[in-house]
Coordinates of C-alpha atoms and ligand atoms in Angstrom, one line a residue:
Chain A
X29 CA 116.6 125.5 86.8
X30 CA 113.2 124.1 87.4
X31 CA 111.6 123.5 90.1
X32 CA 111.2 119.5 91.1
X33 CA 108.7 120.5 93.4
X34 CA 106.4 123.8 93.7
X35 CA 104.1 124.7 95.9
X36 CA 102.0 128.1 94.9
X37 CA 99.9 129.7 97.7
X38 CA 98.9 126.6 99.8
X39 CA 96.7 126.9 102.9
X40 CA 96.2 124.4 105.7
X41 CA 93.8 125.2 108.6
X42 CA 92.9 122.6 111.5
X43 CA 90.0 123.9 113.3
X44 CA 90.7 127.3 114.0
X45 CA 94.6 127.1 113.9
X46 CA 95.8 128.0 110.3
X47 CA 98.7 125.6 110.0
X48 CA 100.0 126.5 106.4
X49 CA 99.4 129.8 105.1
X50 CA 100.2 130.9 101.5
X51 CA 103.1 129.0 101.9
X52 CA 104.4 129.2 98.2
X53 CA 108.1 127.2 97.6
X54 CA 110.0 125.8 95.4
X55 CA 112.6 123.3 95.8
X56 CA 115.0 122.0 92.6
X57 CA 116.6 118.8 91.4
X58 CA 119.9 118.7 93.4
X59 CA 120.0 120.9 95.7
X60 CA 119.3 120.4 99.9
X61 CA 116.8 122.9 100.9
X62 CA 116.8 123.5 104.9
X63 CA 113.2 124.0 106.5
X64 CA 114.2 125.1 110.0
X65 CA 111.3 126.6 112.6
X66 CA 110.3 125.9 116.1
X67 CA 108.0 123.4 117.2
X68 CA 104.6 123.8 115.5
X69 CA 105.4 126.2 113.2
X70 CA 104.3 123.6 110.3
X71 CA 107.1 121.6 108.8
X72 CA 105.7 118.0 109.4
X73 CA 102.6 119.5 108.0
X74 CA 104.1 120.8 105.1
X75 CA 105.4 117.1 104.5
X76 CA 102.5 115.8 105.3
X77 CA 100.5 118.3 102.3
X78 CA 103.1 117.4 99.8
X79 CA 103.1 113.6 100.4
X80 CA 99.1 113.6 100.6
X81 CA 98.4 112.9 103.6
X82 CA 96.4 116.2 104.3
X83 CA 94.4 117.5 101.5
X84 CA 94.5 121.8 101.3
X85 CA 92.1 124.5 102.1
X86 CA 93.7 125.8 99.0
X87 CA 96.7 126.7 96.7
X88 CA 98.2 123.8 94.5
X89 CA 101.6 121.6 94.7
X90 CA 103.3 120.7 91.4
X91 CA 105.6 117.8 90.5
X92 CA 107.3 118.7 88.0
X93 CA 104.1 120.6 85.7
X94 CA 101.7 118.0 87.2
X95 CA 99.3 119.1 89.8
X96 CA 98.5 116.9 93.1
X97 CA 96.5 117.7 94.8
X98 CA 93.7 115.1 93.2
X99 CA 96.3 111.8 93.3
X100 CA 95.9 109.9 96.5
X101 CA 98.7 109.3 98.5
X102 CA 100.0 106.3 97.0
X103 CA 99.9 107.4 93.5
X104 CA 102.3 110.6 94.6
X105 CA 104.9 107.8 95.8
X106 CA 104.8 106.3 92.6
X107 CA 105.9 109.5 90.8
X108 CA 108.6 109.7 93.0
X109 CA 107.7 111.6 96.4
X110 CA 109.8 109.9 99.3
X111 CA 109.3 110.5 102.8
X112 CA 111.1 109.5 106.2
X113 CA 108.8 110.1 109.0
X114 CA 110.0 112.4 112.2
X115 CA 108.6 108.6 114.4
X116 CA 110.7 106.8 112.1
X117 CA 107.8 104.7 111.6
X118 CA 109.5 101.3 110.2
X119 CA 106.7 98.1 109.5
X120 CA 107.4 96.5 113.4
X121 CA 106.7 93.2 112.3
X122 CA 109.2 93.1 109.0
X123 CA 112.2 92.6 108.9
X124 CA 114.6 95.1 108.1
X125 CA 115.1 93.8 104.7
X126 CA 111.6 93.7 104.0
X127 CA 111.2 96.8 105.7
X128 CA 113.6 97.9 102.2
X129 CA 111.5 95.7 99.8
X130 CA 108.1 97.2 100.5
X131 CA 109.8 100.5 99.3
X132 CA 110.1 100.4 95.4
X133 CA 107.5 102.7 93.6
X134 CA 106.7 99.0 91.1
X135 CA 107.0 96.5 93.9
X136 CA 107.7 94.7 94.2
X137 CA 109.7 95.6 91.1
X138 CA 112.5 93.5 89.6
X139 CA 115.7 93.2 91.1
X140 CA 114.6 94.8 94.0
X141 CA 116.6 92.2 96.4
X142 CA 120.0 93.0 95.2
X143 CA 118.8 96.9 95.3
X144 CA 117.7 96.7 99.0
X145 CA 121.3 94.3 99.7
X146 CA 122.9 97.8 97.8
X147 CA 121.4 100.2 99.6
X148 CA 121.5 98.6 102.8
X149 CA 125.7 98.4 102.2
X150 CA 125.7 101.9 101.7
X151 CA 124.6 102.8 104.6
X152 CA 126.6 100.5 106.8
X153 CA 123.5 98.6 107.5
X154 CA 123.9 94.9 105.7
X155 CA 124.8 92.9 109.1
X156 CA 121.0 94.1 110.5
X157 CA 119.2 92.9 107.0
X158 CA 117.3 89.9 109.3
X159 CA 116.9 91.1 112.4
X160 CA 113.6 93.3 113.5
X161 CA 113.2 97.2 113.6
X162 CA 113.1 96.6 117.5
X163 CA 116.2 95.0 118.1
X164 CA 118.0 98.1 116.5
X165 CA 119.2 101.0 118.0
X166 CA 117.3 103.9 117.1
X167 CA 120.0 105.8 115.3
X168 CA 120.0 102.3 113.1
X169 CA 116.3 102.6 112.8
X170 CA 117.0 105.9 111.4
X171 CA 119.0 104.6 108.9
X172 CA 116.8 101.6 107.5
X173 CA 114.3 104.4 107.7
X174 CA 116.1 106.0 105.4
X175 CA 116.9 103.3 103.2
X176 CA 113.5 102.4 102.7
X177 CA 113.1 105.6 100.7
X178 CA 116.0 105.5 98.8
X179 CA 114.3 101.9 97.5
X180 CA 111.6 104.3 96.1
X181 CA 114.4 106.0 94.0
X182 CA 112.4 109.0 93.1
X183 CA 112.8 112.8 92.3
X184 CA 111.8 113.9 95.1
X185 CA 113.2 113.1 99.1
X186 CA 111.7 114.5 101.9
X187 CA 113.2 114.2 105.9
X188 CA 111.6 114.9 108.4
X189 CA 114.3 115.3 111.2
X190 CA 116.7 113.1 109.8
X191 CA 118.9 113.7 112.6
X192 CA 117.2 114.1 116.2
X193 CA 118.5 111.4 118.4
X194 CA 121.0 110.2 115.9
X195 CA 125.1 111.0 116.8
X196 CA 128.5 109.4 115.6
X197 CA 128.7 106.9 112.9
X198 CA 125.0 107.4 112.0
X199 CA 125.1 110.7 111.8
X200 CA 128.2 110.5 108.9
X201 CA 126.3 108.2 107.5
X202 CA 122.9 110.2 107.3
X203 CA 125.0 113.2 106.0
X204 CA 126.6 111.6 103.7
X205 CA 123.9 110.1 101.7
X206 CA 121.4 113.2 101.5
X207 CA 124.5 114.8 99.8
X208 CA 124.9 111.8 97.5
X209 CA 121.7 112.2 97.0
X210 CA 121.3 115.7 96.0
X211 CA 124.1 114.8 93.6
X212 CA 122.2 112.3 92.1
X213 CA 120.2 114.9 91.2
X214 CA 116.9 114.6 93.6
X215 CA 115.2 117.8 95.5
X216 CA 116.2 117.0 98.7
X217 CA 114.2 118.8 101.8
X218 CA 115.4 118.0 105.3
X219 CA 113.9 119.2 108.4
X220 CA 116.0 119.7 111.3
X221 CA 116.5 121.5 114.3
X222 CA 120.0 120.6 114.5
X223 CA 122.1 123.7 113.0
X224 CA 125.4 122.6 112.0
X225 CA 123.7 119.6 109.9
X226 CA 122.1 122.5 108.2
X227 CA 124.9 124.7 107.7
X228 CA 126.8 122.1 106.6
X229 CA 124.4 120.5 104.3
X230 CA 122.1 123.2 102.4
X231 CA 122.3 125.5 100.1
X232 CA 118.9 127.4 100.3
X233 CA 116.5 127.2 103.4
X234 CA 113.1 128.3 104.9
X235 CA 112.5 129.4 108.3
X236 CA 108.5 128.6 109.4
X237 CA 106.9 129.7 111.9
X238 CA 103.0 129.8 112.9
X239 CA 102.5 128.0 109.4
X240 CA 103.8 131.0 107.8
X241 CA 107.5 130.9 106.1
X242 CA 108.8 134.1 107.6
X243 CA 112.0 134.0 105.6
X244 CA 113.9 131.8 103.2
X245 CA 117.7 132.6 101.7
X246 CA 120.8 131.0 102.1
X247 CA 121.6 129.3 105.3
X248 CA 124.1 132.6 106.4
X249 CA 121.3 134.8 105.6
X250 CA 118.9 132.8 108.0
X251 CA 121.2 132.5 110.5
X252 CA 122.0 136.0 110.3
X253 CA 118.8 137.1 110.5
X254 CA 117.3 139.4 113.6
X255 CA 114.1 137.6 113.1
X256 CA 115.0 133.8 113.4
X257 CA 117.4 134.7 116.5
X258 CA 114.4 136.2 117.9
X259 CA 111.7 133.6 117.1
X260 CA 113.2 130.7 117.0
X261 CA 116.3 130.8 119.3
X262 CA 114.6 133.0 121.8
X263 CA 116.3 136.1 121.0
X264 CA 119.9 134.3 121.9
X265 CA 121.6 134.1 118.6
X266 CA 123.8 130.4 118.2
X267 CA 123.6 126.7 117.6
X268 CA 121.3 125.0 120.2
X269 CA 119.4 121.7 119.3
X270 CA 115.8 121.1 120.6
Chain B
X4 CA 79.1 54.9 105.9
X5 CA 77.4 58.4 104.5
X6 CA 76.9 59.2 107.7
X7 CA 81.2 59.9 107.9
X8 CA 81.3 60.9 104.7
X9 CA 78.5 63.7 105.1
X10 CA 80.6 64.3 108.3
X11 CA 83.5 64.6 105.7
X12 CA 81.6 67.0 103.5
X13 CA 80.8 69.3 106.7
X14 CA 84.5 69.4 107.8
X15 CA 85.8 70.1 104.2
X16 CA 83.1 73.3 104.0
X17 CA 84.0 74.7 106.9
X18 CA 88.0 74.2 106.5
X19 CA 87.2 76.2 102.8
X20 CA 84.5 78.7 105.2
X21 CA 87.2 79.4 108.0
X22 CA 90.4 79.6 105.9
X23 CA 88.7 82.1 103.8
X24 CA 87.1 84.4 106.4
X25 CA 90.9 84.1 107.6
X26 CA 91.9 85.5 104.9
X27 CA 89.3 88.3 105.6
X28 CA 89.7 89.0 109.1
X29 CA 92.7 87.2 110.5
X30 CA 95.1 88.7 107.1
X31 CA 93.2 91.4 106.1
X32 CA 91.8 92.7 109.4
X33 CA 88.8 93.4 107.5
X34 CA 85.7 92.8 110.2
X35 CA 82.7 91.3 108.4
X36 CA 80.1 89.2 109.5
X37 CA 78.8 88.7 105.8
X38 CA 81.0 85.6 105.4
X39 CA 77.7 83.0 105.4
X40 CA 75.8 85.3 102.8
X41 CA 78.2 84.9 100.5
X42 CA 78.0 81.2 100.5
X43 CA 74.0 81.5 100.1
X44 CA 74.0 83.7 97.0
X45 CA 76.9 81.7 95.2
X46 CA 74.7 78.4 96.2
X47 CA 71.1 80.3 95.0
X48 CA 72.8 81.7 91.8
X49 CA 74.1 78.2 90.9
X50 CA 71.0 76.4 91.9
X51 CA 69.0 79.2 89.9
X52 CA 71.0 79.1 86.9
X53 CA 71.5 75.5 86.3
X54 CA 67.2 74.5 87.3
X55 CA 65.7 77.7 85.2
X56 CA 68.1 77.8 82.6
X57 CA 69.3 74.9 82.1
X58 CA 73.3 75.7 82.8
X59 CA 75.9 72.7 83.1
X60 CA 76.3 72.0 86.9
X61 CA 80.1 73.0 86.5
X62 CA 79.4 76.4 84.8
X63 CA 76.8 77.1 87.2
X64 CA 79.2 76.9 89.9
X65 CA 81.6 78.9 88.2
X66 CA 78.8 81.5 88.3
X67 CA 77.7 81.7 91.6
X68 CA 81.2 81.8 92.6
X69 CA 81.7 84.9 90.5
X70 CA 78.1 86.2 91.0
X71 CA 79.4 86.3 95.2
X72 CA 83.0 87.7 94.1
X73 CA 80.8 90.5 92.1
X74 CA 78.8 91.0 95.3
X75 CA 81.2 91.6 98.0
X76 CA 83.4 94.2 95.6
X77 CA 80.2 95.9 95.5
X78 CA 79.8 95.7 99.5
X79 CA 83.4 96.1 99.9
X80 CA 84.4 99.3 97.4
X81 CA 82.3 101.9 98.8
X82 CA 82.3 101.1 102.2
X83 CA 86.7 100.6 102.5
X84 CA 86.7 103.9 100.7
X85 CA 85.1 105.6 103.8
X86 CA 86.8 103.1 106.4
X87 CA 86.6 99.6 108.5
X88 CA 84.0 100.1 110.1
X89 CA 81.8 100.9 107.2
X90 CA 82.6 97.8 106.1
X91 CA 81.5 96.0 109.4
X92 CA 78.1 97.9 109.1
X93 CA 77.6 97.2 105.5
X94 CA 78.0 93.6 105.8
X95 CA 75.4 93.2 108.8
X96 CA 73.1 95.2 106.3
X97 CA 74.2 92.8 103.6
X98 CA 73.6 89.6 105.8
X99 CA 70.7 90.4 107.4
X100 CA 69.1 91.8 104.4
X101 CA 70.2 89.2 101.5
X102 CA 68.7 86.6 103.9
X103 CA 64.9 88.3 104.2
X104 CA 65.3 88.6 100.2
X105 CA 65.9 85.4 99.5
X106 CA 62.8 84.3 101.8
X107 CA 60.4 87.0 99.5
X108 CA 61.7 85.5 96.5
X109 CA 59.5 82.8 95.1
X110 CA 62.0 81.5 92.6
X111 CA 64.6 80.8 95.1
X112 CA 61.8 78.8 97.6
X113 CA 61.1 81.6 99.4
X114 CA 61.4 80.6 103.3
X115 CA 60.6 77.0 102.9
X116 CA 63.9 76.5 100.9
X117 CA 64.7 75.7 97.6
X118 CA 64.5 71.9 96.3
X119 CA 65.2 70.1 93.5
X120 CA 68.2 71.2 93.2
X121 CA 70.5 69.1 90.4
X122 CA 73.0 66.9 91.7
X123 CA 77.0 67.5 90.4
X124 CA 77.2 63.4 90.7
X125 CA 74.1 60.7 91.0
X126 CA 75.3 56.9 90.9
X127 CA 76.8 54.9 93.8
X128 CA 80.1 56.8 94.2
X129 CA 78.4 59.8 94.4
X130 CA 79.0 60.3 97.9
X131 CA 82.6 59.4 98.1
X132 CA 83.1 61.6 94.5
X133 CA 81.9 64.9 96.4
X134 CA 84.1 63.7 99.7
X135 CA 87.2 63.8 97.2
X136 CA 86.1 67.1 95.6
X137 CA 85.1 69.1 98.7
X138 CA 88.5 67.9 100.3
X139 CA 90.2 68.5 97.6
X140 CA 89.1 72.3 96.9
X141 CA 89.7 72.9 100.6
X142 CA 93.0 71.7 100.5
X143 CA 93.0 74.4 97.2
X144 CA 91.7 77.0 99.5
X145 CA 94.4 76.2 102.1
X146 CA 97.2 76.5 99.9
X147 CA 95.9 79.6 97.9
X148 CA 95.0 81.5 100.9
X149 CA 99.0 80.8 102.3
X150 CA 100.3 81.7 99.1
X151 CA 97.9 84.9 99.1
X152 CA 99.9 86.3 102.6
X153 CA 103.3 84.3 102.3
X154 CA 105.9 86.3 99.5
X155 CA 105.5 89.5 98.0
X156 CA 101.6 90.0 98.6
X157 CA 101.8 88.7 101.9
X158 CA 104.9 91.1 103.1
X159 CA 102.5 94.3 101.4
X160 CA 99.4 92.7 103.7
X161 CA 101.8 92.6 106.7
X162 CA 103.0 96.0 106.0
X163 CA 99.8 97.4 105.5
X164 CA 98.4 96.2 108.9
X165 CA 101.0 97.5 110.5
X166 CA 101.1 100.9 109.7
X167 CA 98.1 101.6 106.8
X168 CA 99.7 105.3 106.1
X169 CA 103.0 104.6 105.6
X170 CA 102.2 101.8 103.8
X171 CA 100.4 103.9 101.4
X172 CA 103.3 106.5 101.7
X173 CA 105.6 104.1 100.0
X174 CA 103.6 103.8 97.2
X175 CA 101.1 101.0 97.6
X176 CA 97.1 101.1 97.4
X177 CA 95.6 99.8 100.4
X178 CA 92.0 99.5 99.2
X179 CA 93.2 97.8 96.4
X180 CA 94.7 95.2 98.4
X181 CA 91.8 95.0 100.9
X182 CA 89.3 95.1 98.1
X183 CA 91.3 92.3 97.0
X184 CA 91.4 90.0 99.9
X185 CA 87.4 90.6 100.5
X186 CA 86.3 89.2 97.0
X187 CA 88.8 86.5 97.2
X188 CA 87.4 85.7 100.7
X189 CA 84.0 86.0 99.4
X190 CA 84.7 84.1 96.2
X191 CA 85.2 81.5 98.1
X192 CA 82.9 81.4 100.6
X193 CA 80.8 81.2 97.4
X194 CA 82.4 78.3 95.6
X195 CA 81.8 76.3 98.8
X196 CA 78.0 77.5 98.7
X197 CA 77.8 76.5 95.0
X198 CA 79.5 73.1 95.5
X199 CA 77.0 72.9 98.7
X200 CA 74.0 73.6 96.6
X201 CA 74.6 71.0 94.4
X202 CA 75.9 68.3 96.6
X203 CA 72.8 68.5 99.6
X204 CA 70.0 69.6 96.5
X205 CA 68.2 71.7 99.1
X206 CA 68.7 75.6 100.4
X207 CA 67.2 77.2 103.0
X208 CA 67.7 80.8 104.3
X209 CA 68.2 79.4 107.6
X210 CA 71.3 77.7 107.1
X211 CA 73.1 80.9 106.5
X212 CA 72.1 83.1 109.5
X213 CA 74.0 84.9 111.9
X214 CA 74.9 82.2 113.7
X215 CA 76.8 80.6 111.2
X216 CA 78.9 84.1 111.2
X217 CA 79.4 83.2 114.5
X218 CA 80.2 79.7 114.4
X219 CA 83.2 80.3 111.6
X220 CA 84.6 83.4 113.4
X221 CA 84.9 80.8 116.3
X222 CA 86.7 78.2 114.0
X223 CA 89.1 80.7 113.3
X224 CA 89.8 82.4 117.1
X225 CA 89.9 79.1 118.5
X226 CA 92.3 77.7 115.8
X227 CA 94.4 80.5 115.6
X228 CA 93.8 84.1 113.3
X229 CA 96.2 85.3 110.9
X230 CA 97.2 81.3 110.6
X231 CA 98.0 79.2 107.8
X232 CA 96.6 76.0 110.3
X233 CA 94.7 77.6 112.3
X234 CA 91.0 77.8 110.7
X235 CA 91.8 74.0 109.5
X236 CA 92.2 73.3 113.1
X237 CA 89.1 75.2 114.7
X238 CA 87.0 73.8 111.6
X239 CA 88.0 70.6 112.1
X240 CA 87.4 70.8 116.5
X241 CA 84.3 72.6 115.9
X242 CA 83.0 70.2 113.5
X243 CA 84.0 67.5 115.2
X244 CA 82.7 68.7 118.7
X245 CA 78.9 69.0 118.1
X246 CA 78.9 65.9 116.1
X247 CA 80.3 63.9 119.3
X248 CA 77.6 66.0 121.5
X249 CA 75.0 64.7 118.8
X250 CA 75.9 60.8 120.1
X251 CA 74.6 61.4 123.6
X252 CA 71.5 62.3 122.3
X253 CA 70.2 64.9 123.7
X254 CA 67.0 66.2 122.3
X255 CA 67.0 69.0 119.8
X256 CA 65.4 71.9 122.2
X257 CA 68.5 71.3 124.2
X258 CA 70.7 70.3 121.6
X259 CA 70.9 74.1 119.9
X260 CA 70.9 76.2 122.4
X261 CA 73.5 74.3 124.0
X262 CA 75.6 74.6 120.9
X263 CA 75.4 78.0 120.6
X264 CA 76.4 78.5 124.2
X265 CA 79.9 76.0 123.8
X266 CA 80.7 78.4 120.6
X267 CA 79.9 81.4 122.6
X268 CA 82.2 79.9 125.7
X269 CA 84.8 78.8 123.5
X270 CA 85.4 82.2 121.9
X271 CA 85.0 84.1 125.2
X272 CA 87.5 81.7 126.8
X273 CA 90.1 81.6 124.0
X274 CA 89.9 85.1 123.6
X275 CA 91.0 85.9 127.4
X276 CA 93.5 82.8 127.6
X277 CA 94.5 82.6 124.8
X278 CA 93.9 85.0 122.2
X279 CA 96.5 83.9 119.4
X280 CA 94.1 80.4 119.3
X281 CA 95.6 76.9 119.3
X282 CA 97.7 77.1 116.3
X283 CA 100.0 80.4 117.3
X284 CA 102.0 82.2 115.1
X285 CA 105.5 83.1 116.4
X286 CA 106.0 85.4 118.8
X287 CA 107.6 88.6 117.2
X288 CA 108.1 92.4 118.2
Ligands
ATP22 N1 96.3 116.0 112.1 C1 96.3 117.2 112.8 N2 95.2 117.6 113.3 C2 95.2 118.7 114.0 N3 96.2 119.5 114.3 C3 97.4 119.1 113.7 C4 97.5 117.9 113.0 N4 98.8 117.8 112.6 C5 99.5 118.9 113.1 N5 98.6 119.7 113.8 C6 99.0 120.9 114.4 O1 99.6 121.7 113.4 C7 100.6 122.5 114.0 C8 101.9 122.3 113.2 O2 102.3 120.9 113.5 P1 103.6 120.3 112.8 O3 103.7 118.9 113.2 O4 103.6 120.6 111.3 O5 104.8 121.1 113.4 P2 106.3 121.0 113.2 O6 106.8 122.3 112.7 O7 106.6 119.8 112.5 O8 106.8 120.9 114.7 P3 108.0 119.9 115.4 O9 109.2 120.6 115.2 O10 107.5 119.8 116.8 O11 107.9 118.6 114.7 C9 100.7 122.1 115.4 O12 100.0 123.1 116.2 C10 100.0 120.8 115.5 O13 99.4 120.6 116.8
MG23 MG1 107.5 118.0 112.9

């Protein structure tokens, strides 16, 4: 299998606080790779290297055999690097079906209305299409969120805390289309703090911590590990969301 | 008579002046206070072109509007590539600069102003033909600059001034786009120049001063930013306003300073009580 995404020895310093170091990773088409780690260890930054939004001290991150560290972040969206942000972050002044249509990589793309009106069924969402991001609850914020980067319907997904304040119907939702997906065959990433959406949902994940990955394996393996309990859950081994 | 329709002629400049800076400022969020410059170099270019080398009036306009487009996409690409407020401190270098050059250069008049300048129409309708044609290209800009920020450019503007990064995140270039709105902006704030030049024959570097920046960025406050109606509005009021003050005669060494403190007052006031201007936008989250 090859890897959708690859990232080989990057380093990310702010100031004096190295943030990303030697992180080297891989993450392939179809499967749901966990990146798990306390507060601060790195994983929004990690995003934020791959999506472009910080440059590296060094290393490289590969789509596919192409390098990116030279395309802008826009041009990385076009070849089909998604992102949800961990502030949701939808356009405030857009409705939530705009919100969708500003989200294909050719927009505004043909046929993009009856993709949003698609996408926006699929995840339960097709009553809310007019009204504003803040008239929604923020589990339903999630969610268009989310559907915004399914519009851009590329190879790679990337979620930062797809689940943190999201419970009930949301949260079946949310689950059930990062598996569809990873089925679909996109390298699917999901940060999250929440350990059963985890266990439940990956194959493969990473524990960060101090910008460092300090272990990756399957999810048992992780959660099984002496280290995580100690690092992450305080030395008290169990499921706990922060 | 030519007395309303020069009045006429004023309003229609400044409703093609404030819709575009509009564009600029109010869409865009682009702060600029090279809006007037633009205007000048389209009008010299014109002017230039059609007395030295002999260029039909309508092609010469054609080129100073280009010859300002070129301009501000020079102004605007380097400095949006670093950030906004590069931009703002590039364009006072651009307007204060561009107007001390063209009163060193000999060939455009120099500081005494440029005369002579060809006419687009002579004969007894000429008057009432530019009325027509200035109203009608402002009506032009009105329309194009709606069209510009309603649909699918207009949601990507939107989206881009609310949240720049994950706008670009999703795939779009904001530069582009505010590279875009500038020399459009510009462009036309240089086809008004142009059509200017040719319609008043004469240029002067003091009809394009900072004051004029000021005067457009209050038609558009006090009509309403970020406004389809809005700049037509202010341009019309503050057209409208000094030419009333103008009956009671008052004489000139009171007359301009005056002015300069009602646009001063009317932007102050407007932007504490009402900052959305006359013509506001709805109200939304
Ligand atoms: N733009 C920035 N400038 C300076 N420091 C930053 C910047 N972004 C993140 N950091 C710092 O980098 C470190 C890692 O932050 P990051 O957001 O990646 O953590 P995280 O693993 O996502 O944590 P959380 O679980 O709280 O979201 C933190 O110490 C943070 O303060
Ligand atoms: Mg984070």
């Amino acid at each position: 299998m090859t890897a959708a995404i690859r990232l080989v020895s990057v380093q990310k310093h702010f100031g004096g606080i190295s943030v990303a170091e030697d992180i080297s990773l891989e993450i392939h088409a179809g499967e749901i790779l966990g990146l798990i780690g306390p507060n601060g260890a790195g994983k929004t930054t990690l995003f934020n290297l791959i999506s472009g939004i910080h440059a590296p001290d060094g290393g490289e991150i590969y789509l596919g055999d192409q390098p990116l560290s030279r395309l802008p972040i826009y041009k990385r969206a076009r070849l089909g690097i998604a992102r949800t942000w961990q502030h949701v972050r939808l356009f405030p002044t857009l409705s939530v079906l705009d919100n969708l249509l500003m989200g294909p990589r050719d927009y505004p793309g043909a046929g993009t209305d009856e993709r949003a009106a698609a996408i926006l069924a699929r995840v339960g969402m097709s009553e809310a299409r007019d009204k504003m991001p803040g008239e929604l609850p923020f589990g339903q914020q999630k969610l268009v969120a989310l559907a915004r980067t399914l519009m851009n319907d590329g190879k790679v997904l990337l979620l930062d805390e797809p689940m943190a304040g999201v419970e009930g119907q949301v949260y079946e939702t949310i689950k059930q289309v990062v598996r569809d997906e990873a089925k679909a065959g996109r390298a699917v990433c999901v940060v999250e703090h929440n350990v059963s959406f985890i266990r439940d949902l990956c194959t493969r994940a990473v524990f960060m911590f101090n910008g460092r990955i300090e272990q990756q394996g399957t999810v048992e393996e992780l959660l099984a590990s002496e280290k995580l309990a100690e690092l992450y859950f305080g030395g008290k081994k169990g499921e706990t969301r922060s | 008579m030519e007395y309303i329709y020069s009045v006429l002629i004023l309003i229609g400049i400044n409703i093609i002046m404030a819709s575009s800076f509009n564009l600029i400022i109010g869409y865009g969020g682009l702060i600029s206070i090279a809006h007037p410059i633009f205007f000048a170099l389209a009008g010299y270019c014109s002017a230039i072109v059609s007395m030295k080398f002999g260029v039909p009036i309508p092609l010469a306009i054609v080129l100073g509007t280009l010859f300002s487009t070129v301009l501000s996409v020079a102004l605007s690409l380097p400095s949006l590539r670093v950030s906004g407020d590069y931009l703002l401190i590039a364009s006072i270098g651009f307007q204060l600069g561009f107007v001390e050059v063209i009163k060193n250069i000999e060939a455009a008049g120099a500081a005494s102003g440029l005369t002579g300048i060809p006419a687009l129409y002579s004969g007894p309708l000429r008057s009432p033909a530019f009325v027509v044609t200035i109203l009608a290209v402002a009506a032009l800009v009105v329309w194009l600059v709606h069209r510009m920020t309603h649909g699918d450019y207009g949601r990507a503007i939107q989206a881009m001034r609310d949240d720049e990064e994950c706008f670009t995140s999703l795939g779009r270039n904001a530069t582009a786009i505010k590279v875009a709105i500038f020399a459009v902006g510009s462009g036309v704030a240089g086809l008004a120049g142009a059509l200017y030049a040719h319609y008043s024959q004469f240029l002067s570097p003091e009809q394009f001063g900072i004051i004029q920046s000021g005067l457009i960025l209050t038609m558009v406050v006090v009509g309403g930013m970020g406004t389809t109606w809005g700049p037509v509005v202010g341009a019309l009021l503050l057209t409208a306003l000094p030419q009333a003050i103008t009956f009671v005669n008052l004489p000139t060494a009171i007359m301009a300073p005056l002015q300069g403190m009602i646009y001063t007052g009317l932007v102050l006031l407007f932007l504490f009580v009402r900052p959305q201007g006359l013509m506001a936008k709805k109200v939304r989250q």
